GROMACS .gro file of N, CA, C and O in nm:
model
  292
    1UNK      N    1   9.514  12.501   9.810
    1UNK     CA    2   9.464  12.381   9.745
    1UNK      C    3   9.579  12.284   9.714
    1UNK      O    4   9.562  12.164   9.724
    2UNK      N    5   9.694  12.339   9.673
    2UNK     CA    6   9.806  12.253   9.638
    2UNK      C    7   9.863  12.183   9.762
    2UNK      O    8   9.904  12.068   9.755
    3UNK      N    9   9.861  12.253   9.875
    3UNK     CA   10   9.908  12.192  10.000
    3UNK      C   11   9.819  12.073  10.037
    3UNK      O   12   9.870  11.968  10.078
    4UNK      N   13   9.690  12.088  10.022
    4UNK     CA   14   9.597  11.978  10.048
    4UNK      C   15   9.626  11.862   9.955
    4UNK      O   16   9.623  11.745   9.996
    5UNK      N   17   9.656  11.891   9.831
    5UNK     CA   18   9.689  11.787   9.733
    5UNK      C   19   9.814  11.709   9.776
    5UNK      O   20   9.819  11.587   9.764
    6UNK      N   21   9.913  11.779   9.828
    6UNK     CA   22  10.035  11.713   9.875
    6UNK      C   23  10.005  11.621   9.993
    6UNK      O   24  10.055  11.509  10.000
    7UNK      N   25   9.920  11.667  10.085
    7UNK     CA   26   9.882  11.585  10.200
    7UNK      C   27   9.806  11.461  10.155
    7UNK      O   28   9.832  11.349  10.202
    8UNK      N   29   9.714  11.477  10.061
    8UNK     CA   30   9.639  11.362  10.007
    8UNK      C   31   9.733  11.263   9.939
    8UNK      O   32   9.718  11.142   9.952
    9UNK      N   33   9.830  11.315   9.866
    9UNK     CA   34   9.930  11.230   9.799
    9UNK      C   35  10.008  11.148   9.902
    9UNK      O   36  10.029  11.029   9.884
   10UNK      N   37  10.046  11.213  10.009
   10UNK     CA   38  10.123  11.146  10.114
   10UNK      C   39  10.043  11.028  10.172
   10UNK      O   40  10.098  10.919  10.190
   11UNK      N   41   9.914  11.048  10.196
   11UNK     CA   42   9.832  10.941  10.253
   11UNK      C   43   9.795  10.835  10.149
   11UNK      O   44   9.767  10.721  10.184
   12UNK      N   45   9.797  10.870  10.021
   12UNK     CA   46   9.762  10.775   9.916
   12UNK      C   47   9.877  10.684   9.876
   12UNK      O   48   9.854  10.576   9.821
   13UNK      N   49  10.000  10.724   9.904
   13UNK     CA   50  10.117  10.646   9.862
   13UNK      C   51  10.112  10.501   9.911
   13UNK      O   52  10.140  10.409   9.834
   14UNK      N   53  10.078  10.479  10.035
   14UNK     CA   54  10.075  10.343  10.090
   14UNK      C   55   9.971  10.255  10.024
   14UNK      O   56  10.004  10.153   9.964
   15UNK      N   57   9.844  10.293  10.034
   15UNK     CA   58   9.740  10.206   9.979
   15UNK      C   59   9.736  10.198   9.826
   15UNK      O   60   9.713  10.092   9.770
   16UNK      N   61   9.759  10.309   9.757
   16UNK     CA   62   9.750  10.309   9.611
   16UNK      C   63   9.881  10.275   9.543
   16UNK      O   64   9.883  10.229   9.429
   17UNK      N   65   9.992  10.301   9.610
   17UNK     CA   66  10.123  10.276   9.552
   17UNK      C   67  10.177  10.399   9.482
   17UNK      O   68  10.107  10.497   9.458
   18UNK      N   69  10.306  10.391   9.449
   18UNK     CA   70  10.374  10.505   9.389
   18UNK      C   71  10.317  10.543   9.253
   18UNK      O   72  10.291  10.661   9.226
   19UNK      N   73  10.297  10.446   9.166
   19UNK     CA   74  10.256  10.476   9.028
   19UNK      C   75  10.119  10.541   9.023
   19UNK      O   76  10.101  10.648   8.964
   20UNK      N   77  10.021  10.479   9.087
   20UNK     CA   78   9.883  10.532   9.082
   20UNK      C   79   9.873  10.666   9.153
   20UNK      O   80   9.819  10.763   9.098
   21UNK      N   81   9.925  10.674   9.275
   21UNK     CA   82   9.912  10.799   9.350
   21UNK      C   83   9.991  10.912   9.284
   21UNK      O   84   9.945  11.026   9.280
   22UNK      N   85  10.108  10.883   9.229
   22UNK     CA   86  10.187  10.987   9.164
   22UNK      C   87  10.120  11.035   9.035
   22UNK      O   88  10.120  11.156   9.006
   23UNK      N   89  10.061  10.943   8.960
   23UNK     CA   90   9.990  10.983   8.839
   23UNK      C   91   9.874  11.075   8.873
   23UNK      O   92   9.859  11.182   8.812
   24UNK      N   93   9.794  11.036   8.971
   24UNK     CA   94   9.681  11.120   9.012
   24UNK      C   95   9.728  11.255   9.065
   24UNK      O   96   9.669  11.359   9.035
   25UNK      N   97   9.836  11.253   9.143
   25UNK     CA   98   9.891  11.378   9.197
   25UNK      C   99   9.939  11.470   9.085
   25UNK      O  100   9.913  11.591   9.088
   26UNK      N  101  10.010  11.416   8.987
   26UNK     CA  102  10.061  11.499   8.878
   26UNK      C  103   9.947  11.560   8.796
   26UNK      O  104   9.949  11.680   8.765
   27UNK      N  105   9.848  11.479   8.762
   27UNK     CA  106   9.735  11.530   8.683
   27UNK      C  107   9.660  11.637   8.762
   27UNK      O  108   9.632  11.746   8.712
   28UNK      N  109   9.628  11.606   8.889
   28UNK     CA  110   9.554  11.702   8.972
   28UNK      C  111   9.638  11.826   9.000
   28UNK      O  112   9.585  11.938   9.000
   29UNK      N  113   9.768  11.808   9.021
   29UNK     CA  114   9.855  11.920   9.047
   29UNK      C  115   9.861  12.017   8.931
   29UNK      O  116   9.856  12.140   8.949
   30UNK      N  117   9.869  11.965   8.810
   30UNK     CA  118   9.870  12.051   8.693
   30UNK      C  119   9.739  12.128   8.680
   30UNK      O  120   9.737  12.246   8.645
   31UNK      N  121   9.628  12.059   8.713
   31UNK     CA  122   9.496  12.124   8.707
   31UNK      C  123   9.489  12.237   8.810
   31UNK      O  124   9.448  12.349   8.778
   32UNK      N  125   9.531  12.207   8.933
   32UNK     CA  126   9.527  12.308   9.040
   32UNK      C  127   9.617  12.427   9.008
   32UNK      O  128   9.583  12.541   9.039
   33UNK      N  129   9.728  12.400   8.942
   33UNK     CA  130   9.821  12.508   8.908
   33UNK      C  131   9.783  12.584   8.781
   33UNK      O  132   9.854  12.673   8.738
   34UNK      N  133   9.670  12.546   8.720
   34UNK     CA  134   9.617  12.628   8.611
   34UNK      C  135   9.608  12.566   8.474
   34UNK      O  136   9.550  12.625   8.384
   35UNK      N  137   9.663  12.448   8.453
   35UNK     CA  138   9.654  12.386   8.322
   35UNK      C  139   9.518  12.319   8.307
   35UNK      O  140   9.482  12.231   8.383
   36UNK      N  141   9.443  12.360   8.209
   36UNK     CA  142   9.308  12.307   8.189
   36UNK      C  143   9.300  12.212   8.068
   36UNK      O  144   9.193  12.176   8.024
   37UNK      N  145   9.416  12.173   8.017
   37UNK     CA  146   9.419  12.081   7.903
   37UNK      C  147   9.434  11.939   7.956
   37UNK      O  148   9.545  11.888   7.975
   38UNK      N  149   9.322  11.872   7.981
   38UNK     CA  150   9.320  11.743   8.049
   38UNK      C  151   9.401  11.637   7.975
   38UNK      O  152   9.480  11.565   8.036
   39UNK      N  153   9.382  11.624   7.845
   39UNK     CA  154   9.454  11.522   7.769
   39UNK      C  155   9.605  11.548   7.777
   39UNK      O  156   9.684  11.455   7.799
   40UNK      N  157   9.644  11.671   7.762
   40UNK     CA  158   9.785  11.709   7.773
   40UNK      C  159   9.839  11.674   7.911
   40UNK      O  160   9.949  11.618   7.924
   41UNK      N  161   9.764  11.708   8.015
   41UNK     CA  162   9.805  11.678   8.152
   41UNK      C  163   9.824  11.528   8.173
   41UNK      O  164   9.920  11.485   8.237
   42UNK      N  165   9.734  11.448   8.121
   42UNK     CA  166   9.742  11.302   8.135
   42UNK      C  167   9.864  11.248   8.063
   42UNK      O  168   9.939  11.166   8.117
   43UNK      N  169   9.888  11.295   7.941
   43UNK     CA  170  10.002  11.246   7.862
   43UNK      C  171  10.134  11.287   7.928
   43UNK      O  172  10.224  11.203   7.944
   44UNK      N  173  10.147  11.412   7.967
   44UNK     CA  174  10.270  11.460   8.030
   44UNK      C  175  10.293  11.386   8.162
   44UNK      O  176  10.405  11.345   8.193
   45UNK      N  177  10.186  11.365   8.240
   45UNK     CA  178  10.199  11.292   8.366
   45UNK      C  179  10.245  11.149   8.343
   45UNK      O  180  10.333  11.099   8.413
   46UNK      N  181  10.185  11.081   8.246
   46UNK     CA  182  10.220  10.942   8.219
   46UNK      C  183  10.365  10.929   8.171
   46UNK      O  184  10.439  10.842   8.219
   47UNK      N  185  10.407  11.016   8.081
   47UNK     CA  186  10.545  11.010   8.030
   47UNK      C  187  10.646  11.045   8.139
   47UNK      O  188  10.749  10.978   8.153
   48UNK      N  189  10.616  11.148   8.216
   48UNK     CA  190  10.706  11.187   8.326
   48UNK      C  191  10.718  11.076   8.428
   48UNK      O  192  10.827  11.043   8.475
   49UNK      N  193  10.605  11.019   8.464
   49UNK     CA  194  10.603  10.913   8.565
   49UNK      C  195  10.675  10.788   8.515
   49UNK      O  196  10.747  10.724   8.591
   50UNK      N  197  10.660  10.756   8.388
   50UNK     CA  198  10.731  10.640   8.332
   50UNK      C  199  10.882  10.661   8.341
   50UNK      O  200  10.955  10.570   8.382
   51UNK      N  201  10.928  10.780   8.308
   51UNK     CA  202  11.071  10.809   8.315
   51UNK      C  203  11.121  10.804   8.460
   51UNK      O  204  11.225  10.744   8.489
   52UNK      N  205  11.047  10.864   8.551
   52UNK     CA  206  11.085  10.863   8.693
   52UNK      C  207  11.089  10.720   8.745
   52UNK      O  208  11.183  10.681   8.815
   53UNK      N  209  10.990  10.641   8.711
   53UNK     CA  210  10.982  10.503   8.760
   53UNK      C  211  11.102  10.422   8.711
   53UNK      O  212  11.166  10.351   8.789
   54UNK      N  213  11.134  10.434   8.582
   54UNK     CA  214  11.246  10.359   8.526
   54UNK      C  215  11.377  10.401   8.591
   54UNK      O  216  11.459  10.316   8.628
   55UNK      N  217  11.398  10.529   8.608
   55UNK     CA  218  11.523  10.577   8.670
   55UNK      C  219  11.535  10.526   8.814
   55UNK      O  220  11.639  10.474   8.853
   56UNK      N  221  11.429  10.538   8.892
   56UNK     CA  222  11.436  10.496   9.031
   56UNK      C  223  11.450  10.344   9.044
   56UNK      O  224  11.520  10.296   9.133
   57UNK      N  225  11.385  10.269   8.957
   57UNK     CA  226  11.392  10.123   8.965
   57UNK      C  227  11.525  10.069   8.912
   57UNK      O  228  11.582   9.978   8.972
   58UNK      N  229  11.572  10.122   8.800
   58UNK     CA  230  11.691  10.065   8.738
   58UNK      C  231  11.820  10.132   8.785
   58UNK      O  232  11.912  10.064   8.829
   59UNK      N  233  11.827  10.262   8.777
   59UNK     CA  234  11.952  10.332   8.811
   59UNK      C  235  11.978  10.335   8.961
   59UNK      O  236  12.091  10.317   9.005
   60UNK      N  237  11.874  10.358   9.039
   60UNK     CA  238  11.892  10.374   9.183
   60UNK      C  239  11.852  10.250   9.264
   60UNK      O  240  11.876  10.244   9.383
   61UNK      N  241  11.787  10.154   9.201
   61UNK     CA  242  11.738  10.031   9.268
   61UNK      C  243  11.654  10.061   9.392
   61UNK      O  244  11.666   9.995   9.495
   62UNK      N  245  11.568  10.161   9.381
   62UNK     CA  246  11.480  10.200   9.491
   62UNK      C  247  11.352  10.116   9.484
   62UNK      O  248  11.292  10.102   9.377
   63UNK      N  249  11.311  10.061   9.597
   63UNK     CA  250  11.185   9.986   9.604
   63UNK      C  251  11.075  10.087   9.632
   63UNK      O  252  11.072  10.150   9.737
   64UNK      N  253  10.986  10.102   9.535
   64UNK     CA  254  10.875  10.198   9.549
   64UNK      C  255  10.749  10.124   9.593
   64UNK      O  256  10.731  10.007   9.557
   65UNK      N  257  10.661  10.189   9.670
   65UNK     CA  258  10.538  10.123   9.715
   65UNK      C  259  10.455  10.075   9.596
   65UNK      O  260  10.428  10.152   9.505
   66UNK      N  261  10.416   9.948   9.596
   66UNK     CA  262  10.340   9.893   9.484
   66UNK      C  263  10.190   9.920   9.496
   66UNK      O  264  10.121   9.941   9.397
   67UNK      N  265  10.138   9.918   9.618
   67UNK     CA  266   9.996   9.945   9.639
   67UNK      C  267   9.907   9.851   9.561
   67UNK      O  268   9.927   9.730   9.563
   68UNK      N  269   9.807   9.907   9.493
   68UNK     CA  270   9.708   9.826   9.421
   68UNK      C  271   9.767   9.753   9.301
   68UNK      O  272   9.705   9.661   9.249
   69UNK      N  273   9.885   9.791   9.257
   69UNK     CA  274   9.950   9.725   9.143
   69UNK      C  275  10.046   9.615   9.186
   69UNK      O  276  10.122   9.565   9.105
   70UNK      N  277  10.041   9.577   9.313
   70UNK     CA  278  10.130   9.471   9.365
   70UNK      C  279  10.115   9.346   9.280
   70UNK      O  280  10.006   9.300   9.252
   71UNK      N  281  10.226   9.294   9.235
   71UNK     CA  282  10.227   9.174   9.151
   71UNK      C  283  10.223   9.204   9.002
   71UNK      O  284  10.251   9.119   8.921
   72UNK      N  285  10.188   9.328   8.966
   72UNK     CA  286  10.182   9.365   8.825
   72UNK      C  287  10.308   9.437   8.778
   72UNK      O  288  10.340   9.436   8.660
   73UNK      N  289  10.378   9.500   8.870
   73UNK     CA  290  10.499   9.575   8.833
   73UNK      C  291  10.623   9.495   8.865
   73UNK      O  292  10.634   9.426   8.959
   0.00000   0.00000   0.00000
């Protein structure tokens, strides 16, 4: 199931963008790996993703796919 999730994430990166697809992947990944605390999964995913996004954008100057959030980020 986790392998399928990775493949779906790969195909979602372009159209949905890094932020949306990564958030969905993290939440779903935690669920698939056994965490059934949805609110906890959402909070941990959002905080982790915010940190990753800031590091990649500011420290590494990496251009991440914007997808559906184009113009908002």
